[in-house]
PDB file of C-alpha atoms in Angstrom:
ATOM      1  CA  UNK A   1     -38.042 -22.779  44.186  1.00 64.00           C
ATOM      2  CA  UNK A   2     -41.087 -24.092  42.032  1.00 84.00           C
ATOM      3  CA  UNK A   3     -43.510 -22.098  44.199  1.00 85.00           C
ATOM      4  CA  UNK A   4     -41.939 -19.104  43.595  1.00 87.00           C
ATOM      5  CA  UNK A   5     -41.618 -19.665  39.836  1.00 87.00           C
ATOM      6  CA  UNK A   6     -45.380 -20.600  40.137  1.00 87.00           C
ATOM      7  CA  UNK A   7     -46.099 -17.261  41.876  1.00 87.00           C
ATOM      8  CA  UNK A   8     -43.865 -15.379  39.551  1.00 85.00           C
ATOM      9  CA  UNK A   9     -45.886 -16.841  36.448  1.00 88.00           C
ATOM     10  CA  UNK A  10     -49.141 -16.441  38.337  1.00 89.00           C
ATOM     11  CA  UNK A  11     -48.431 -12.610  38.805  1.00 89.00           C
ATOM     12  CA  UNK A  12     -46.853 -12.356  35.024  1.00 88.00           C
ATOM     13  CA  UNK A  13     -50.087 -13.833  33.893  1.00 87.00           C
ATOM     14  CA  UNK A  14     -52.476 -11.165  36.043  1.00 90.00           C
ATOM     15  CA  UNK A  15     -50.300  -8.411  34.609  1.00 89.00           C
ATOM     16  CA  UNK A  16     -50.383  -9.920  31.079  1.00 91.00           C
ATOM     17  CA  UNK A  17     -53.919 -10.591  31.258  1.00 92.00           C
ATOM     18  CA  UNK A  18     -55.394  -6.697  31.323  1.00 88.00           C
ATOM     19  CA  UNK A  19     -52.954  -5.068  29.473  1.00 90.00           C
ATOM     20  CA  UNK A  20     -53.903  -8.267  26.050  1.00 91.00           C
ATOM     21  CA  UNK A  21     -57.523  -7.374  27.025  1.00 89.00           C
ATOM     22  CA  UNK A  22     -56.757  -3.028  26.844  1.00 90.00           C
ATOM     23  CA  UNK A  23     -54.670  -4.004  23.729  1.00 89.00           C
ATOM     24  CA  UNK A  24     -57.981  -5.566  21.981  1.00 89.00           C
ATOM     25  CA  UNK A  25     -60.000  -3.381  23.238  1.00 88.00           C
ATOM     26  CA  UNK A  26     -57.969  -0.434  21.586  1.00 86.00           C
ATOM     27  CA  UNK A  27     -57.715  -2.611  18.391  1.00 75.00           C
TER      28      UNK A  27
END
């Protein structure tokens, strides 16, 4: 159970981590 909620935050984090970065860029 905690490795999937690890692997579940680690893939929420990649998808998070672009789509902050495209929002400041566009900013």
């Amino acid at each position: 159970m905690s490795l999937s909620y690890t692997l579940g935050f680690s893939h929420f984090f990649l998808f998070l981590s672009p789509v902050s970065a495209f929002l400041c860029l566009k900013h």
